[in-house]
Coordinates of C-alpha atoms in Angstrom, one line a residue:
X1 CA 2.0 26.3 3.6
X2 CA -1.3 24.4 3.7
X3 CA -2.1 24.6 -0.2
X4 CA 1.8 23.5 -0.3
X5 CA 1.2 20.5 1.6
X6 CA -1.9 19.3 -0.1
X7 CA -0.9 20.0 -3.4
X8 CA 2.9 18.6 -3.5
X9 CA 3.4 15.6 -1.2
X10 CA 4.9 13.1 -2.7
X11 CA 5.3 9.8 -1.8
X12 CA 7.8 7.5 -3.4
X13 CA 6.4 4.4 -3.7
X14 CA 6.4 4.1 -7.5
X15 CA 7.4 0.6 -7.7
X16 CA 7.8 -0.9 -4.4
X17 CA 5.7 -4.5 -5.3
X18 CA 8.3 -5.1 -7.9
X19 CA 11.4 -5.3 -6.6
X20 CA 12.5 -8.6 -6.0
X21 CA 13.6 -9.3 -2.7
X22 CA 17.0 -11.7 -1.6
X23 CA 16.8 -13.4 1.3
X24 CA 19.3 -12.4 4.4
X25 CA 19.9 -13.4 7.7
X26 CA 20.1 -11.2 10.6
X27 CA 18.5 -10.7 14.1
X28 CA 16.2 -7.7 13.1
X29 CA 13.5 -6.7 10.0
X30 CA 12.6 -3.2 9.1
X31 CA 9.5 -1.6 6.8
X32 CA 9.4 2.3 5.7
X33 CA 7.9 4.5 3.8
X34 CA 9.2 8.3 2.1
X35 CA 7.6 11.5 1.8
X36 CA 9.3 14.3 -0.2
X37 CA 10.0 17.6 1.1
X38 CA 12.3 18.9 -1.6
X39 CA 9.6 21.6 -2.2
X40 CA 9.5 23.3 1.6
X41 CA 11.2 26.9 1.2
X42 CA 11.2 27.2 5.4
X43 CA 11.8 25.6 8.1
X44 CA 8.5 23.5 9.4
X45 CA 8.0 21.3 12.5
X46 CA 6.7 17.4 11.8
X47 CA 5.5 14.5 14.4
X48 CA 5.4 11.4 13.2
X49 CA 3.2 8.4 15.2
X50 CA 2.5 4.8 15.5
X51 CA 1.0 2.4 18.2
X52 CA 2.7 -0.5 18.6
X53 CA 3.1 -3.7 21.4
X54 CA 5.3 -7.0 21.7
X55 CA 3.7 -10.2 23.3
X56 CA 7.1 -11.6 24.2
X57 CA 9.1 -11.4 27.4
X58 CA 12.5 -12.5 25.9
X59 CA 14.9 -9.7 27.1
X60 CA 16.4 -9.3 23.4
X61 CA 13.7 -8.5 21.6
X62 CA 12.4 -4.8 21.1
X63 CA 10.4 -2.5 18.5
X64 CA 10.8 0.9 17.5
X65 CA 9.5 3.6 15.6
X66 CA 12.3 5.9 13.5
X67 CA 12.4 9.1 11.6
X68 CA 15.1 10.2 9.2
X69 CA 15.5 13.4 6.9
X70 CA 17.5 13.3 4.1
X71 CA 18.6 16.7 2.8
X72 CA 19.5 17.1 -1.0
X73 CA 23.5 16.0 -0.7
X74 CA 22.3 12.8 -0.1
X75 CA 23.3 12.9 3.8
X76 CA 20.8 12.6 6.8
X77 CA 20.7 15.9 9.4
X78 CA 18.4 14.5 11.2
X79 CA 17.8 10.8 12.8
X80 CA 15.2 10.0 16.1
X81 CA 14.2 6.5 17.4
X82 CA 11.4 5.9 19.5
X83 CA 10.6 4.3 22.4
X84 CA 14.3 5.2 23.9
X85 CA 15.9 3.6 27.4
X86 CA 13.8 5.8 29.5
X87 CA 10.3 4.5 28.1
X88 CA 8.1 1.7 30.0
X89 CA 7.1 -1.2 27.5
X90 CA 4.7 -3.3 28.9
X91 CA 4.6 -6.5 26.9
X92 CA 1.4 -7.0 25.6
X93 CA -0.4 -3.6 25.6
X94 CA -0.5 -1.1 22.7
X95 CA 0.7 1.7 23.5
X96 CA 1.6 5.0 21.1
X97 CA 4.7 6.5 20.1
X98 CA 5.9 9.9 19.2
X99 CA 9.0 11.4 17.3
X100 CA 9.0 15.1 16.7
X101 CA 11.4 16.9 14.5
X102 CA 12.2 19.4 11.8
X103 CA 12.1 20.0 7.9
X104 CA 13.4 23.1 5.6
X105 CA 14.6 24.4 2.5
X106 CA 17.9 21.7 2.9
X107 CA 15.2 18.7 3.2
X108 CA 15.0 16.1 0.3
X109 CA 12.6 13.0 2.4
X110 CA 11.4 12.4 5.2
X111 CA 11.7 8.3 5.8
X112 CA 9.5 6.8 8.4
X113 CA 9.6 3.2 9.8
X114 CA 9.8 0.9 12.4
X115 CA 12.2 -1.9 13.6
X116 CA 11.9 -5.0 15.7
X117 CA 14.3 -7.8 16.7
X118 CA 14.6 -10.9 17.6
X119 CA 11.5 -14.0 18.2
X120 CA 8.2 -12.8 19.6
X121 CA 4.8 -11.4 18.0
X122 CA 5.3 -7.5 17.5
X123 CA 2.3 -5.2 16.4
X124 CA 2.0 -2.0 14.4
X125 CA -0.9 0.1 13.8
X126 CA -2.2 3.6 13.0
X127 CA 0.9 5.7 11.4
X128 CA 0.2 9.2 11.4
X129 CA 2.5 12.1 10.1
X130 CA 1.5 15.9 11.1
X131 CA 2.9 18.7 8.8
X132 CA 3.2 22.3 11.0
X133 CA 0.9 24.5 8.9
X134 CA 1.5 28.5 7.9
X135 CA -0.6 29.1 11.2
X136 CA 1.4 26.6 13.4
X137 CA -1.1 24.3 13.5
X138 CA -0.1 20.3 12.9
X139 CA -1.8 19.4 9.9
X140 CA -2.2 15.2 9.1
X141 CA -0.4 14.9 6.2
X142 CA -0.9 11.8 4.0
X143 CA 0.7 8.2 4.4
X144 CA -0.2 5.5 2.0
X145 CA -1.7 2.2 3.8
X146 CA -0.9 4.0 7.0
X147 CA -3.2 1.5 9.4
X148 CA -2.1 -1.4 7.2
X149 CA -5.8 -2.2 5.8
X150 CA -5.0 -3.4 2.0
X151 CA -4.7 -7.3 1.9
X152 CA -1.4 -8.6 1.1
X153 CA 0.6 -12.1 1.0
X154 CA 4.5 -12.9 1.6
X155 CA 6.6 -9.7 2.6
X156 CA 5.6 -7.3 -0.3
X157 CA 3.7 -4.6 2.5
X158 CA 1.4 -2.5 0.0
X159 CA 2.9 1.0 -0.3
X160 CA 6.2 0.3 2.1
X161 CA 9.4 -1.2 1.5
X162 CA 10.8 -4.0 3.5
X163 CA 14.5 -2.7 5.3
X164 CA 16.0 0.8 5.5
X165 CA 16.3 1.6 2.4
X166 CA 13.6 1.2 -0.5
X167 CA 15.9 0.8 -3.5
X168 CA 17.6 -2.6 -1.5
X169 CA 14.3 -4.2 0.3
X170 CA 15.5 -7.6 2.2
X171 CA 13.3 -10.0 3.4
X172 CA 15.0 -11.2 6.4
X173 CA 14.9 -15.7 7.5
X174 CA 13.0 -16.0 10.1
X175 CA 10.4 -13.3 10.4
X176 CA 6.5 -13.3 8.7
X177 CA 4.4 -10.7 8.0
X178 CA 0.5 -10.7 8.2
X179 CA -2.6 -8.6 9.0
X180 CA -4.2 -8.7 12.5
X181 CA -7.6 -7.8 13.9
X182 CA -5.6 -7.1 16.8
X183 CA -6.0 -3.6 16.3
X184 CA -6.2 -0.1 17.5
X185 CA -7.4 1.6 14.6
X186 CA -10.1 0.6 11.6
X187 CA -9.9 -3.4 11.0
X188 CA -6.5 -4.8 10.5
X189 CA -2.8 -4.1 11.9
X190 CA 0.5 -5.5 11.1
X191 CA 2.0 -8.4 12.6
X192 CA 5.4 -9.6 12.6
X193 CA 6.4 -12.7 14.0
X194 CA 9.7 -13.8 14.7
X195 CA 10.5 -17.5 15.0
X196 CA 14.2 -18.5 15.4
X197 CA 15.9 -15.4 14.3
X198 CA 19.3 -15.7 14.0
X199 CA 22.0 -13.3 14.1
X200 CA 23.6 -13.1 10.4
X201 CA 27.4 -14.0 11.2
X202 CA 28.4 -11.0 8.5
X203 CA 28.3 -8.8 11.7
X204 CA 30.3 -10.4 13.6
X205 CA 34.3 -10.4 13.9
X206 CA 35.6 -13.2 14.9
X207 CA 37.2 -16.5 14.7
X208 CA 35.4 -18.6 12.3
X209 CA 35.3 -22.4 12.8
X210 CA 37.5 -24.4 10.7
X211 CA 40.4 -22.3 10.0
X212 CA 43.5 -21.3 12.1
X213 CA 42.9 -18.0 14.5
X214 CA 43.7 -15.5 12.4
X215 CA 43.2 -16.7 9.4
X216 CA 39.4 -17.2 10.7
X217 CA 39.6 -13.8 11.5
X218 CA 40.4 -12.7 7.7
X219 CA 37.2 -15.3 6.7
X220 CA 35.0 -13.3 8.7
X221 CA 36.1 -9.5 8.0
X222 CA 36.0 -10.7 3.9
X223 CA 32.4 -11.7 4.4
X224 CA 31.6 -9.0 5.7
X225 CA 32.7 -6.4 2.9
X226 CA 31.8 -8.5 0.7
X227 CA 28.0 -9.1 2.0
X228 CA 27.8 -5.2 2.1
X229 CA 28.9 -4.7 -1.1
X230 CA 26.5 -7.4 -2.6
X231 CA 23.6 -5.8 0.0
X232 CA 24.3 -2.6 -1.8
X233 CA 23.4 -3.8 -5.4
X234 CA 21.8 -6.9 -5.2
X235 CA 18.3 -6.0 -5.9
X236 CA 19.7 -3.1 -8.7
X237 CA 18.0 -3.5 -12.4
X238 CA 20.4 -4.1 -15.5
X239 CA 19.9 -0.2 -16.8
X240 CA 20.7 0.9 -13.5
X241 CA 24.0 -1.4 -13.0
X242 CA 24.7 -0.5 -16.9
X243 CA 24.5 3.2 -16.3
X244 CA 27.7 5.4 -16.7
X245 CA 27.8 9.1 -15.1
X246 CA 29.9 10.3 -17.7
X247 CA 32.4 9.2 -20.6
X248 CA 35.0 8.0 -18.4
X249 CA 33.3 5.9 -16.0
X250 CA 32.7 2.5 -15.1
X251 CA 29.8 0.9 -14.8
X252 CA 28.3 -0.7 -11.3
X253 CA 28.6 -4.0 -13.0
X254 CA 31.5 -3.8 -14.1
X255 CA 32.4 -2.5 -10.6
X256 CA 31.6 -5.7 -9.0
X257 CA 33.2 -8.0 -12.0
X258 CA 36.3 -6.2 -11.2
X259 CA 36.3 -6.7 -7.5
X260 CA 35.9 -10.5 -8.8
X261 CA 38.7 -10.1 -11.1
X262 CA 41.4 -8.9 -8.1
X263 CA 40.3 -11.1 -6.1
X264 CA 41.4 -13.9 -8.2
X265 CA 44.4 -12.0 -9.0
X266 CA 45.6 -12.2 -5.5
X267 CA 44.7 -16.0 -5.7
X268 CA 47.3 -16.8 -8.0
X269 CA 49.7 -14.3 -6.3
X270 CA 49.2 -15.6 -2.9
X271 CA 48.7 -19.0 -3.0
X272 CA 50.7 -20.0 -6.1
X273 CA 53.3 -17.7 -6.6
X274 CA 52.5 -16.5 -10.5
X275 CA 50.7 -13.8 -12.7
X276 CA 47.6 -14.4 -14.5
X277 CA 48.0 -17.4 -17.3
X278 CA 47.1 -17.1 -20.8
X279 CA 43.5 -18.2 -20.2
X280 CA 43.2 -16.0 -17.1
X281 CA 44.0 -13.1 -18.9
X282 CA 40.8 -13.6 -21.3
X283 CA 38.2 -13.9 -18.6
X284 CA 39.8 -11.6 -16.2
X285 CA 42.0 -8.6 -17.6
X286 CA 39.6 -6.7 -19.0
X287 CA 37.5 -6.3 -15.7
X288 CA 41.3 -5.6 -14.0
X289 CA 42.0 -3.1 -16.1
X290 CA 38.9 -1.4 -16.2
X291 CA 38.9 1.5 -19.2
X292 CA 37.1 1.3 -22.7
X293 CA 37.5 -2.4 -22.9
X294 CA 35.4 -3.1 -20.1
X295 CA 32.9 -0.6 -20.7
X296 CA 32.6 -2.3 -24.0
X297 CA 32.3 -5.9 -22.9
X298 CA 30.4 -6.0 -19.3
X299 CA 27.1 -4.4 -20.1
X300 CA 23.7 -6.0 -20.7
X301 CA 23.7 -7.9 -17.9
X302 CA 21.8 -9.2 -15.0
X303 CA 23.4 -7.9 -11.4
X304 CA 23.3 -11.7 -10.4
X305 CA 26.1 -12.3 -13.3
X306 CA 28.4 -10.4 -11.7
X307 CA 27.7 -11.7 -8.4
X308 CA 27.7 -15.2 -9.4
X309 CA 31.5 -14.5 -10.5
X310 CA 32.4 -13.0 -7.4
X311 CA 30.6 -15.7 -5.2
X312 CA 32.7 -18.2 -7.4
X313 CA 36.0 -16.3 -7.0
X314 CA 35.3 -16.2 -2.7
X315 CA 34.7 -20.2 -2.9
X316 CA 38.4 -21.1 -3.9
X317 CA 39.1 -18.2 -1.9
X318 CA 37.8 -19.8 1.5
X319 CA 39.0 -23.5 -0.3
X320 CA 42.4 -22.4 0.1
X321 CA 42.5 -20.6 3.1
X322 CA 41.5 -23.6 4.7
X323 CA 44.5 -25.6 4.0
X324 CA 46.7 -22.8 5.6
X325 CA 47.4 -21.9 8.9
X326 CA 48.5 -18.7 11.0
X327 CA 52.2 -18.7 10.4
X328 CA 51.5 -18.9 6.1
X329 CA 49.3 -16.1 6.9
X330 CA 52.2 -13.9 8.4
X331 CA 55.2 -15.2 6.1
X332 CA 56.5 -12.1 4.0
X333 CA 56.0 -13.2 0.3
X334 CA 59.0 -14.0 -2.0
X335 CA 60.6 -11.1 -3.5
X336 CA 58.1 -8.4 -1.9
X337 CA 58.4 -6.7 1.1
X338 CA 54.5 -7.3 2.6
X339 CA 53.2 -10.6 3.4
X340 CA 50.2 -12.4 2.9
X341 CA 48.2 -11.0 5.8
X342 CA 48.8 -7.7 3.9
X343 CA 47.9 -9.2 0.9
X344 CA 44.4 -9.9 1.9
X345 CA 44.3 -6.9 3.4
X346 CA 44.2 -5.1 0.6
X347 CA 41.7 -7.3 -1.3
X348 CA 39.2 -6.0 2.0
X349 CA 40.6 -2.3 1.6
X350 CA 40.1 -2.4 -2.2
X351 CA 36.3 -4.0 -2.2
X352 CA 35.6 -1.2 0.6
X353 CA 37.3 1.6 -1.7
X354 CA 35.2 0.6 -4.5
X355 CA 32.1 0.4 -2.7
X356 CA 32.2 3.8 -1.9
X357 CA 32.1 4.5 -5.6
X358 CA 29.5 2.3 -5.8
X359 CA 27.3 4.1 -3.7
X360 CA 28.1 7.6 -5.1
X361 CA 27.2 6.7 -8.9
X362 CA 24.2 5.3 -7.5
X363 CA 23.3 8.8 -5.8
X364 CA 24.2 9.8 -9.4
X365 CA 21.3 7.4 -11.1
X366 CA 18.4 9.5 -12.9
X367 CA 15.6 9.4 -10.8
X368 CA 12.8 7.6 -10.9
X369 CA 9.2 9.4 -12.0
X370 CA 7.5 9.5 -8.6
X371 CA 3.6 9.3 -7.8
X372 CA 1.7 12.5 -6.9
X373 CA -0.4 12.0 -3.3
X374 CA -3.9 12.6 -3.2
X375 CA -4.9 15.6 -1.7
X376 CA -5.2 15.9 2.1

């Protein structure tokens, strides 16, 4: 097991400084870093460390340190947080944290990071993963930039991906990233600061100002599938968002193009009684229909095209939601037996339906050529 872990870690950070990063709002920011473990033929223990300290008092904010495996279906079997509610954080001390857990034949990556939310001044240092040996010993095993000691500007982190997921890094309003010499460990740490964080209104349900009760309702709950389906494939390159699994398939773009495409469907049907016209038919019907003809005509593409069109189709979709009320919303739509609150409904249900596809051509994607580790 020792030659195994020196010769085959793997850490997949192959191009982590060039994926370009969307701004987002929400309350919290995230960094991690992957190690592979697809070549383990037993089951071994791991611990995985950090210090870390918050010099604010505000009773909302909070760090952590997290550990996920990811076994080879693509799901996580195991998933620790640390500190939990039973842990003392004095703010303003370092103090170090521990997560232990498992990896075996089943295990694909190990994903480490750490989270923190909301305004104050929080501090990481000194990341350290142990590999249980053939003896049962904890051997360190390598992390790239683990005490955070290669200079660096904006929210690129050298060898870790900003968020939870390195393939969709988001750099979060409100929060900077720096080096420290407030320190436990060599000459530098990580400092984030948060300075008015505020809470993204995409995870929220509610009433949204300006609109009727329920139909501010709908304006939220669209947002919000619609924000997760852009946070999904936003930061995607055109050969990845052109790529088809197999003959039949449709691409991610043209995915996207056809949520678009039925949304403005159901803007014609909902709020003026009629099919697509003429015109509508050339820029839409392809991407409604999906098949050979869209294949054909939605590749070579930016992701941002396709996002730009369904940003454009969600502005006349707000535009005229705004001129109706509650009772429109609930009126059952000539000659149909479902009215318009179903209508819209659906136009949620479908993006979410699609999504799901989304996400499972993407597990689908030929990998990426990955970096060999130096030795330990």
């Amino acid at each position: 097991m020792t030659k195994s872990i020196s010769l085959v870690l793997v850490l997949l950070v192959s191009s982590l400084v060039t994926i370009a990063q969307n701004e987002i709002t929400r309350d919290w920011t995230s960094f991690q870093q992957s190690v592979d473990a697809s070549f383990l033929k037993k089951k071994v223990k791991f611990k995985v460390s950090v210090s870390m300290k918050v010099d604010s008092k505000a009773k909302t904010n909070g760090f952590e340190v997290w550990a996920s495996v990811e076994d080879k279906a693509g799901s996580f079997h195991f998933s620790d947080y640390a500190p939990n509610e039973n842990d003392s954080i004095k703010s303003g001390e370092w103090a170090t944290y521990t997560i232990e857990g498992t990896l075996d034949e089943t295990s694909k990556r190990l994903i480490i990071g750490s989270t923190c939310r909301s305004n104050g001044k929080f501090y990481f240092d000194n990341f350290e993963l142990f590999v249980e040996n053939d003896k049962g010993e904890f051997q360190k095993a390598d992390l790239k930039n683990a005490g955070f000691e290669i200079p660096f500007t904006g929210h690129l982190i050298p060898d870790w991906a900003e968020g939870t997921d390195s393939s969709s890094p988001a750099k979060v309003r409100g929060y900077s990233l720096s080096l420290t010499d407030d320190r436990v460990h060599d000459k530098h740490a990580l400092l984030i600061e948060g300075k008015d964080v505020k809470k993204g209104p995409t995870y929220i349900i509610e009433p949204v100002k300006g609109f009727t009760p329920q139909i501010g309702t709908l304006v939220a709950m669209l947002n919000n599938m619609t924000a997760r389906v852009e946070a999904q494939v936003r930061n995607m390159d055109r050969k990845s968002i052109d790529y088809l699994p197999d003959e039949n398939a449709n691409s991610i773009g043209t995915l996207v193009m056809h949520l678009a495409a039925v949304e403005a469907n159901y803007q014609v049907y909902t709020f003026e009684n009629r099919d697509f016209n003429e015109a509508e038919k050339e820029k839409w019907q392809d991407a409604m229909d999906l098949g050979d003809k869209a294949r054909k005509r939605f590749k070579g593409k930016d992701i941002s095209y396709y996002l730009d069109q369904l940003h454009e189709v969600r502005k006349k979709t707000i535009e005229e939601l705004r001129k109706r009320n509650d009772e429109w919303l609930l009126e059952v739509k000539p000659g149909s037996d479902s009215n318009f609150y179903y209508a819209w409904f659906h136009v949620m249900e479908h993006q979410s339906s699609h999504l799901g596809q989304i996400r499972l051509i993407q597990k689908r994607l030929p990998k990426p050529k990955e970096k060999v580790a130096e030795k330990l």
